[in-house]
Amino acid sequence: MTETRATAEAARRPAPEDPARPAGPLPPLRPRRARPPRRGRRQGAGPFLLLAPFLLLFTAFGVFPLVAAAWTSFHRVELTAPGRAEWVGLRNYTRLLDDGFFWKALLNTLTIGVLATVPQLLLALGVAHLLHARLRGRQFFRVVALAPYATSVAAATLVFALFFGRDHGMANWALGVVGLDPVDWQNGPWASRFAVASIVVWRWTGYNALIYLAALGTVPRELYEAAALDGASRWRQFLHVTLPGIRPALGFTALVSTIGAVQLFGEPLLYASGAGASGGANHQFQTLGLYLYEQGWVNLHLGRAAAIAWAMLLILVAALGLARLIRKAAA
Amino acid sequence: MGAYGLLVLFGAVSLLPLLWTAVAASRTTTRLAATPPPFRFGRNLPRNLEIAWTEAGLGEALANTALVAGAVALGTVVCSTLAGFAFAKLRFRFKGPLLLLVAGTMLIPPQLGVVPLYLLVARLRWTDELQAVILPSLVSAFGVFFMRQHLRRALPSELLEAARVDGAGLGRTLWHVVLPAARPAMAVLAMLSFVAAWNDFFWPVLALTQTGNPTVQVALTGLGRGHVPDQSVVMAGALLGTLPLLVVLALFGRHIVGGVMRGAVKG
């Protein structure tokens, strides 16, 4: 339809606004008949030629591992002999159900996830609101907001580990200055989870704020004017105009940070030097991602690691399904 | 406290850990362990940087990381632009289902793939080789979508039709029509991929070891685990690993902000 019209038009007007056109006389148009007939308006092998690099890599490194992970999770595969696999059925999964460390890692992932995600998104909303106002130097603050995002997990975690040091850390020194007792940020079960979560909050708040900021720009000003005319306070405008207006961005950031929370790995791995994959002496901040690493690459059970990976996906799907249900019930 | 004060507070909280990394890197470990902790710069920065650079091998790691991030940025941009153009403007068999498959994989945690990926890399004898980190990172469903969205708007179908009427083949059309239209989005995607690849942690830690071709993140893992017990050297390493990206951010901040604000997610 549109395509045929465009063709006819393009044939009448010799190539409008083609930036690539070399200066000089136009080459003769090919007669329409000379073009090979196109089957069903599809374009032969060309599209697949363009897709080939992506599709090859996507198949090898994107799709194949997903499928193979399921296969591996039903086998006993050791890191020492990765070529040998022995069928064990559901044993890798049933073992997880009996495994106290798995449940502990699941609980830690949930608590650290909530401690990291909720403040992160609320703070980001506030920062976006501030950045939305016409303030001097807001471009500067936008770039500053991305500085933590540009800092790697490893670098950020090492600094925060020093900051939260038990004996000489700055956090405890500051507590002492205001007359409070020092906190054991490494071994305290809640203190350590809070500290790990704070690294996530620091790294991602500015990033989320920028996404909200982009969404704020799309809310029509007239809506605020209409609300103001109706006598709505600033707070009610925020609740009834701003929040509904940026709903897609809210959903997007909630989705992305939930996925991120389920995968949490680098922060708990590096938070306490020497603790490594166990996530603290008492596994108090070992997440599922870290537990997967411990099973696969420390204890050398790759089959069990694959089962943990699948459990993580199921948990993620369940969390997203639950969020959907809650949203439906609230609507 | 006004809005401006709150923004300054937010900016300070964002920057202070970075600034303090530099302070800690300029001191000695003994001074770091004293109370109160140091707030001003000391004189040990050159020494600590030198130890991190040579003894802890961060110089080599930085070179590896630059190579990886550069290759990933270039490869991702090329693959995503070609595929994004095909998805945006061409008609072909299985287009809908393929696009859906690509979108679906964005939701799946990378952890799910790492065990088979590791087995694959081990079979190819690529452990400790940089291609083990580069090749899987070129698969960017996000990149394909990003380019597709951009090209749908930025590339009028009339233009492509005109090029075809003029007898331009696929190659010439790509070079003379698609590429100029795609360039701004390609630049943003390149920067985002570069940052993501530079900071990538989970897969590199599995695929590379601290002795064979580490990226800077892998090398920092070794430092943090106390292979070099000197905390001020660890901080110097953290500084070295972060500084290049902060420079990139300072130079291209405006464009990276623009990219993120268009809803960018990767890694």
XYZ file of C-alpha atoms in Angstrom:
598
model
C 0.000 0.000 0.000
C 2.162 2.812 1.259
C 5.167 1.173 -0.237
C 3.787 1.126 -3.779
C 2.743 4.729 -3.451
C 6.185 5.661 -2.212
C 7.759 3.788 -5.102
C 5.662 5.547 -7.680
C 6.382 8.906 -6.108
C 10.071 8.263 -5.830
C 10.126 7.250 -9.474
C 8.508 10.524 -10.500
C 10.679 12.742 -8.321
C 14.266 11.678 -8.888
C 15.629 10.760 -5.445
C 14.737 13.555 -3.045
C 17.065 14.494 -0.188
C 19.427 11.559 -0.622
C 22.506 12.766 1.257
C 24.614 10.114 -0.395
C 23.911 11.307 -3.901
C 27.123 12.384 -5.608
C 27.007 15.823 -7.199
C 26.600 15.930 -10.948
C 24.108 14.635 -13.437
C 21.712 11.993 -12.191
C 22.303 8.473 -13.392
C 19.417 7.163 -15.527
C 16.660 5.468 -13.567
C 16.419 1.781 -14.107
C 13.279 0.873 -16.037
C 10.700 -0.574 -13.674
C 10.554 -3.851 -15.548
C 14.224 -4.582 -14.904
C 13.709 -5.002 -11.172
C 13.434 -8.673 -10.249
C 9.962 -9.643 -9.107
C 9.660 -9.674 -5.333
C 7.843 -12.533 -3.743
C 5.211 -11.318 -1.293
C 7.122 -8.035 -0.898
C 9.845 -9.838 1.024
C 13.405 -8.989 0.305
C 15.190 -12.263 -0.332
C 18.381 -13.083 1.522
C 19.363 -9.477 2.241
C 17.721 -9.154 5.660
C 19.266 -12.397 6.845
C 22.660 -11.228 5.682
C 22.239 -8.197 7.925
C 20.968 -10.287 10.803
C 23.645 -12.973 10.432
C 26.301 -11.555 12.804
C 23.770 -10.907 15.523
C 21.843 -14.151 15.015
C 24.982 -16.302 15.045
C 26.192 -14.790 18.313
C 22.669 -14.740 19.727
C 22.257 -18.447 19.029
C 25.682 -19.432 20.358
C 25.863 -17.190 23.433
C 22.231 -16.243 24.100
C 19.818 -19.041 23.248
C 22.020 -22.112 23.471
C 23.141 -21.502 27.090
C 19.523 -21.019 28.179
C 18.480 -24.357 26.772
C 21.653 -26.086 27.887
C 21.229 -24.803 31.450
C 18.073 -26.866 31.799
C 19.925 -29.950 30.512
C 22.867 -29.347 32.861
C 20.594 -28.915 35.871
C 19.462 -32.539 35.476
C 23.035 -33.837 35.475
C 25.933 -34.258 37.808
C 28.702 -32.169 36.220
C 31.891 -31.355 38.073
C 34.092 -28.401 37.256
C 37.124 -30.701 37.375
C 35.774 -32.780 34.478
C 33.337 -30.548 32.644
C 33.085 -32.975 29.729
C 31.491 -35.751 31.808
C 27.823 -35.551 32.732
C 25.818 -38.135 34.623
C 21.992 -38.061 34.576
C 20.598 -37.516 38.072
C 17.051 -36.409 37.284
C 15.630 -33.970 39.788
C 18.241 -34.627 42.466
C 19.932 -31.228 42.078
C 16.574 -29.591 42.757
C 15.463 -31.797 45.641
C 18.815 -31.220 47.331
C 18.193 -27.483 47.196
C 14.899 -27.871 49.034
C 16.707 -29.634 51.893
C 19.553 -27.153 51.910
C 19.461 -24.617 54.734
C 22.001 -22.403 52.963
C 19.762 -22.176 49.915
C 16.830 -20.934 51.994
C 19.085 -18.561 53.835
C 20.422 -17.199 50.524
C 16.849 -16.814 49.270
C 15.847 -14.904 52.403
C 18.969 -12.713 52.174
C 18.281 -11.986 48.511
C 14.741 -10.900 49.357
C 15.672 -8.726 52.335
C 18.678 -7.093 50.648
C 16.542 -6.692 47.516
C 13.841 -4.812 49.413
C 16.406 -2.766 51.381
C 18.075 -1.778 48.105
C 15.171 -1.368 45.696
C 12.607 0.568 47.728
C 14.850 3.419 48.976
C 16.617 3.532 45.616
C 13.420 4.170 43.649
C 11.891 6.555 46.211
C 15.096 8.602 46.386
C 15.331 8.593 42.587
C 11.803 9.971 42.377
C 12.731 12.791 44.742
C 15.957 13.577 42.902
C 14.153 13.560 39.550
C 11.616 15.988 40.962
C 14.452 18.303 42.065
C 16.240 18.016 38.719
C 13.027 18.778 36.854
C 12.842 22.283 38.284
C 14.562 25.019 36.316
C 17.657 25.296 38.453
C 21.007 26.688 37.547
C 23.577 24.011 36.701
C 21.111 21.135 36.399
C 23.071 19.672 33.485
C 26.013 19.459 35.884
C 23.923 17.598 38.459
C 22.666 15.215 35.782
C 26.233 14.220 34.949
C 27.116 13.982 38.657
C 24.131 11.647 39.134
C 25.773 9.228 36.711
C 29.174 9.168 38.427
C 28.204 6.269 40.752
C 26.777 4.398 37.744
C 30.136 4.763 35.998
C 31.876 3.303 39.071
C 32.273 -0.460 38.865
C 30.776 -2.856 41.402
C 34.288 -3.848 42.434
C 35.597 -0.330 43.031
C 32.425 0.843 44.784
C 32.260 -2.206 47.039
C 35.918 -1.919 48.090
C 35.396 1.701 49.129
C 32.202 0.949 51.021
C 33.867 -2.006 52.750
C 36.495 0.374 54.096
C 33.818 2.934 55.005
C 31.914 0.281 56.985
C 35.030 -1.156 58.646
C 34.305 -2.321 62.194
C 37.296 -0.851 64.017
C 38.434 2.102 61.924
C 35.654 2.685 59.423
C 34.267 6.131 58.833
C 30.683 5.033 59.539
C 31.518 3.933 63.074
C 33.722 6.968 63.645
C 30.770 9.195 62.677
C 28.486 7.247 65.023
C 31.036 7.759 67.781
C 31.144 11.507 67.136
C 27.398 11.761 67.789
C 27.764 9.508 70.835
C 26.398 6.225 69.464
C 27.886 2.757 69.902
C 29.807 1.275 66.978
C 27.919 -1.191 64.780
C 29.401 -4.460 63.522
C 28.770 -3.816 59.833
C 30.418 -7.125 58.842
C 28.870 -9.649 61.203
C 25.646 -8.061 62.364
C 22.984 -9.839 60.321
C 20.909 -6.726 59.641
C 23.776 -4.257 59.706
C 25.678 -6.192 57.041
C 22.625 -6.557 54.794
C 21.936 -2.871 55.185
C 25.551 -2.059 54.269
C 25.461 -4.288 51.157
C 22.134 -2.741 50.111
C 23.531 0.759 50.559
C 26.140 0.070 47.847
C 23.331 -0.775 45.414
C 21.378 2.329 46.408
C 24.444 4.521 45.917
C 25.241 3.123 42.463
C 21.748 3.171 40.949
C 19.761 6.081 42.423
C 21.063 8.657 39.950
C 20.556 6.335 36.995
C 16.905 5.766 37.915
C 16.455 9.466 38.588
C 17.454 10.237 34.999
C 14.901 7.762 33.659
C 12.187 9.398 35.798
C 13.386 12.790 34.648
C 12.892 11.797 31.015
C 9.378 10.583 31.868
C 8.559 13.800 33.766
C 9.286 15.717 30.584
C 6.416 13.928 28.837
C 3.704 14.869 31.362
C 1.686 17.718 29.766
C 1.899 21.024 31.652
C -1.817 21.662 31.053
C -2.673 18.785 33.380
C -0.930 20.566 36.247
C -2.619 23.845 35.378
C -6.026 22.150 35.293
C -5.327 20.446 38.628
C -4.185 23.738 40.143
C -7.364 25.417 38.916
C -9.363 22.671 40.609
C -7.580 23.594 43.824
C -5.341 20.524 44.087
C -2.356 20.972 46.413
C 1.206 20.275 45.225
C 1.068 16.900 46.954
C -2.240 15.949 45.344
C -0.886 17.076 41.968
C 2.058 14.758 42.518
C -0.249 11.856 43.435
C -2.853 12.357 40.738
C -0.931 13.908 37.846
C 2.766 13.080 38.174
C 2.591 9.451 39.297
C 0.026 8.330 36.691
C 1.923 10.342 34.067
C 5.198 8.506 34.613
C 3.686 5.065 35.204
C 5.552 3.367 32.340
C 8.876 4.608 33.746
C 7.910 3.469 37.252
C 7.085 0.011 35.929
C 10.279 -0.139 33.900
C 12.593 0.822 36.771
C 10.771 -1.502 39.174
C 11.223 -4.373 36.711
C 14.884 -3.655 36.046
C 15.801 -3.200 39.706
C 13.924 -6.351 40.695
C 15.851 -8.338 38.088
C 19.027 -6.690 39.372
C 18.180 -7.525 42.990
C 17.640 -11.213 42.222
C 21.050 -11.314 40.524
C 22.983 -9.458 43.233
C 26.512 -10.857 43.197
C 29.494 -8.504 43.138
C 28.577 -6.477 46.225
C 28.246 -9.455 48.628
C 31.285 -11.177 47.069
C 33.644 -8.285 47.724
C 32.032 -6.629 50.736
C 34.019 -8.454 53.423
C 37.589 -9.221 52.394
C 38.380 -12.837 53.079
C 34.749 -13.935 53.384
C 34.608 -14.584 49.648
C 31.769 -16.714 48.322
C 30.261 -17.589 51.693
C 28.821 -14.106 52.225
C 30.093 -13.569 55.748
C 31.129 -15.917 58.529
C 27.514 -16.849 59.141
C 26.383 -16.587 55.492
C 24.480 -13.540 56.718
C 24.668 -11.713 53.403
C 25.086 -14.569 50.947
C 22.708 -13.986 48.036
C 21.438 -16.545 45.521
C 23.885 -15.268 42.912
C 26.756 -15.732 45.335
C 25.474 -19.149 46.414
C 25.386 -20.229 42.764
C 29.009 -19.127 42.435
C 29.992 -20.981 45.619
C 28.331 -24.216 44.486
C 29.701 -24.061 40.936
C 33.108 -22.514 41.191
C 34.202 -23.141 44.792
C 32.562 -26.518 45.479
C 32.849 -27.426 41.770
C 29.254 -28.718 41.344
C 28.187 -27.164 38.052
C 24.973 -29.199 37.827
C 23.818 -27.844 41.162
C 24.771 -24.320 40.101
C 22.564 -24.712 37.018
C 19.678 -25.829 39.226
C 20.134 -22.702 41.370
C 20.071 -20.591 38.208
C 16.753 -22.114 37.192
C 15.402 -21.606 40.700
C 16.371 -17.933 40.379
C 14.423 -17.624 37.147
C 11.369 -19.277 38.720
C 11.586 -16.930 41.710
C 11.843 -13.942 39.395
C 8.836 -15.082 37.369
C 6.890 -15.666 40.598
C 7.839 -12.197 41.902
C 6.754 -10.545 38.660
C 3.525 -12.563 38.603
C 2.829 -11.532 42.187
C 3.457 -7.877 41.356
C 0.985 -8.190 38.474
C -1.652 -9.695 40.734
C -1.186 -6.939 43.308
C -1.482 -4.293 40.609
C -4.677 -5.893 39.301
C -6.144 -6.127 42.785
C -5.269 -2.493 43.448
C -6.771 -1.278 40.172
C 16.752 23.445 53.209
C 15.663 24.424 49.736
C 15.569 22.356 46.593
C 19.025 23.573 45.687
C 20.443 22.488 49.034
C 18.962 19.016 48.613
C 20.504 18.733 45.153
C 23.896 19.762 46.465
C 23.551 17.156 49.217
C 22.688 14.512 46.632
C 25.655 15.549 44.501
C 27.957 15.384 47.519
C 26.774 11.885 48.473
C 27.305 10.812 44.850
C 30.825 12.180 44.653
C 32.251 11.787 48.166
C 32.991 8.031 47.982
C 34.952 8.686 44.788
C 36.799 11.595 46.301
C 37.564 9.601 49.421
C 38.920 6.745 47.271
C 41.528 9.219 46.087
C 42.214 10.392 49.661
C 42.633 6.815 50.906
C 44.867 6.010 47.934
C 47.154 8.880 48.893
C 47.755 7.632 52.429
C 49.391 4.649 54.090
C 47.468 1.684 55.434
C 48.577 2.570 58.965
C 47.083 6.033 58.608
C 43.859 4.512 57.208
C 43.556 2.385 60.337
C 43.786 5.374 62.676
C 40.901 7.243 64.232
C 39.616 9.594 62.948
C 40.111 8.447 59.342
C 41.975 10.869 57.057
C 39.963 13.516 55.229
C 42.748 15.264 53.357
C 45.200 14.121 50.735
C 48.499 12.596 51.814
C 51.713 12.120 49.903
C 51.650 8.422 49.078
C 49.559 8.493 45.916
C 52.467 7.964 43.461
C 53.845 5.073 45.514
C 50.475 3.332 45.884
C 49.601 3.809 42.237
C 52.961 2.375 41.233
C 52.498 -0.719 43.406
C 48.987 -1.235 42.053
C 50.170 -0.664 38.496
C 53.188 -2.984 38.500
C 53.113 -5.387 41.450
C 49.368 -5.981 41.425
C 49.407 -6.050 37.633
C 46.741 -3.398 37.131
C 48.596 -1.904 34.181
C 48.177 -5.078 32.207
C 44.609 -5.452 33.477
C 43.757 -1.934 32.337
C 45.123 -2.684 28.874
C 43.031 -5.861 28.753
C 39.938 -3.966 29.864
C 40.440 -1.236 27.290
C 40.751 -3.902 24.601
C 37.652 -5.751 25.815
C 35.507 -2.638 26.235
C 36.614 -1.241 22.871
C 35.945 -4.496 21.044
C 32.579 -4.947 22.756
C 31.508 -1.382 21.961
C 32.548 -1.696 18.307
C 31.096 -5.170 17.823
C 27.836 -4.400 19.621
C 27.314 -1.273 17.556
C 27.972 -3.059 14.247
C 25.802 -6.108 15.044
C 23.013 -4.014 16.564
C 22.930 -1.476 13.747
C 22.692 -4.138 11.032
C 20.084 -6.172 12.903
C 18.223 -3.083 14.113
C 17.957 -1.804 10.536
C 16.632 -5.164 9.326
C 14.021 -5.231 12.093
C 13.060 -1.594 11.554
C 12.748 -1.373 7.800
C 12.879 -4.728 6.009
C 10.308 -7.448 5.552
C 11.334 -11.044 5.956
C 10.132 -14.400 7.124
C 9.828 -14.985 10.903
C 10.409 -11.300 11.658
C 7.717 -11.109 14.340
C 8.639 -14.299 16.213
C 12.364 -13.470 16.022
C 11.813 -10.036 17.497
C 9.723 -11.560 20.261
C 12.463 -14.103 21.043
C 15.088 -11.368 21.238
C 12.864 -9.301 23.540
C 12.151 -12.308 25.749
C 15.818 -12.971 26.443
C 16.195 -9.479 27.891
C 14.160 -10.554 30.921
C 16.174 -13.664 31.688
C 18.926 -13.286 34.289
C 22.421 -13.814 32.868
C 23.077 -16.289 35.678
C 20.902 -18.764 33.857
C 23.353 -19.004 30.995
C 26.685 -18.924 32.805
C 27.089 -22.624 33.577
C 26.633 -23.822 29.962
C 28.555 -20.792 28.746
C 31.414 -21.788 31.007
C 31.269 -25.370 29.724
C 31.334 -24.048 26.159
C 34.271 -21.755 26.848
C 36.136 -24.573 28.616
C 35.585 -26.883 25.657
C 36.908 -24.233 23.273
C 39.894 -23.790 25.645
C 39.101 -20.100 25.958
C 39.284 -19.789 29.744
C 41.629 -16.908 30.553
C 41.373 -15.695 26.954
C 39.832 -12.308 26.304
C 37.541 -13.557 23.534
C 35.697 -15.540 26.207
C 34.550 -12.185 27.594
C 34.224 -10.282 24.312
C 32.119 -12.627 22.180
C 29.224 -13.274 24.609
C 29.006 -9.530 25.338
C 28.347 -8.721 21.675
C 24.900 -10.271 22.045
C 22.868 -7.246 22.994
C 19.124 -7.568 22.680
C 18.955 -4.090 24.125
C 21.280 -2.754 21.418
C 19.136 -4.240 18.661
C 16.009 -2.623 20.117
C 17.737 0.666 20.680
C 18.857 0.852 17.038
C 15.506 -0.396 15.765
C 13.600 2.312 17.633
C 15.967 4.988 16.414
C 16.008 3.893 12.775
C 12.234 3.574 12.595
C 11.996 7.301 13.233
C 15.216 8.579 11.720
C 15.127 6.736 8.412
C 12.171 7.587 6.138
C 11.077 4.644 4.012
C 10.921 6.983 1.022
C 14.653 7.474 1.283
C 15.326 3.739 1.131
C 12.892 3.388 -1.748
C 14.636 6.181 -3.600
C 18.003 4.527 -3.109
C 16.606 1.304 -4.480
C 15.085 3.028 -7.480
C 18.490 4.514 -8.148
C 19.850 1.006 -8.283
C 21.784 1.055 -5.011
C 22.372 -2.438 -3.650
C 22.213 -3.426 0.001
C 25.830 -2.464 0.640
C 25.595 0.971 -0.918
C 22.276 1.673 0.765
C 23.792 0.744 4.109
C 26.857 2.878 3.643
C 25.257 5.961 2.113
C 21.752 6.041 3.593
C 21.475 3.935 6.757
C 24.820 4.749 8.330
C 24.491 8.555 8.251
C 21.005 8.309 9.773
C 22.130 5.842 12.436
C 25.271 7.671 13.538
C 23.948 9.601 16.573
C 22.315 6.504 18.069
C 25.430 4.463 17.288
C 27.532 6.900 19.303
C 25.227 6.633 22.330
C 25.089 2.839 22.090
C 28.884 2.683 21.788
C 29.344 4.709 24.974
C 26.785 2.709 26.950
C 28.285 -0.596 25.768
C 31.769 0.637 26.612
C 30.755 1.584 30.158
C 28.867 -1.691 30.637
C 31.760 -3.806 29.321
C 34.307 -1.904 31.399
C 32.307 -2.526 34.572
C 31.098 -6.043 33.736
C 31.820 -8.265 36.700
C 29.960 -11.565 36.998
C 30.993 -13.289 33.772
C 34.602 -12.002 33.663
C 35.179 -13.232 37.234
C 34.083 -16.710 36.111
C 35.817 -16.808 32.740
C 39.102 -15.150 33.639
C 41.464 -15.747 36.536
C 43.657 -13.254 38.321
C 46.778 -14.732 36.803
C 45.715 -15.082 33.180
C 44.554 -11.982 31.305
C 42.357 -10.427 34.016
C 40.219 -7.397 33.302
C 40.600 -4.626 35.811
C 37.457 -5.772 37.681
C 38.882 -9.281 38.050
C 42.222 -7.885 39.195
C 40.435 -5.706 41.774
C 38.701 -8.823 43.084
C 42.121 -10.282 43.792
C 43.264 -7.071 45.487
C 40.112 -6.907 47.593
C 40.501 -10.479 48.731
C 43.788 -9.536 50.280
C 46.349 -10.934 47.851
C 47.948 -7.551 48.428
C 47.043 -6.752 52.026
C 47.762 -3.055 51.755
C 44.441 -1.170 51.956
C 45.827 2.051 50.530
C 47.064 0.084 47.504
C 43.611 -1.485 47.154
C 42.154 2.023 47.050
C 44.754 3.077 44.491
C 43.616 0.115 42.402
C 39.961 1.102 42.779
C 40.917 4.602 41.681
C 42.784 3.303 38.611
C 39.849 1.125 37.632
C 37.351 3.990 37.909
C 39.285 6.992 36.638
C 39.113 6.166 32.894
C 35.318 5.976 32.998
C 35.041 9.174 35.023
C 37.110 10.871 32.319
C 34.764 9.450 29.657
C 31.817 10.712 31.720
C 33.337 14.161 32.073
C 33.973 14.380 28.311
C 30.737 12.874 26.980
C 28.488 13.357 30.027
C 25.794 15.178 28.079
C 25.460 12.369 25.524
C 25.534 9.568 28.095
C 22.829 11.346 30.093
C 20.818 11.580 26.871
C 21.275 7.873 26.231
C 20.210 6.858 29.718
C 17.233 9.180 29.584
C 16.036 7.412 26.474
C 15.548 4.407 28.725
C 18.864 2.674 28.340
C 19.553 -0.543 30.153
C 22.443 -2.826 29.642
C 24.323 -4.980 32.077
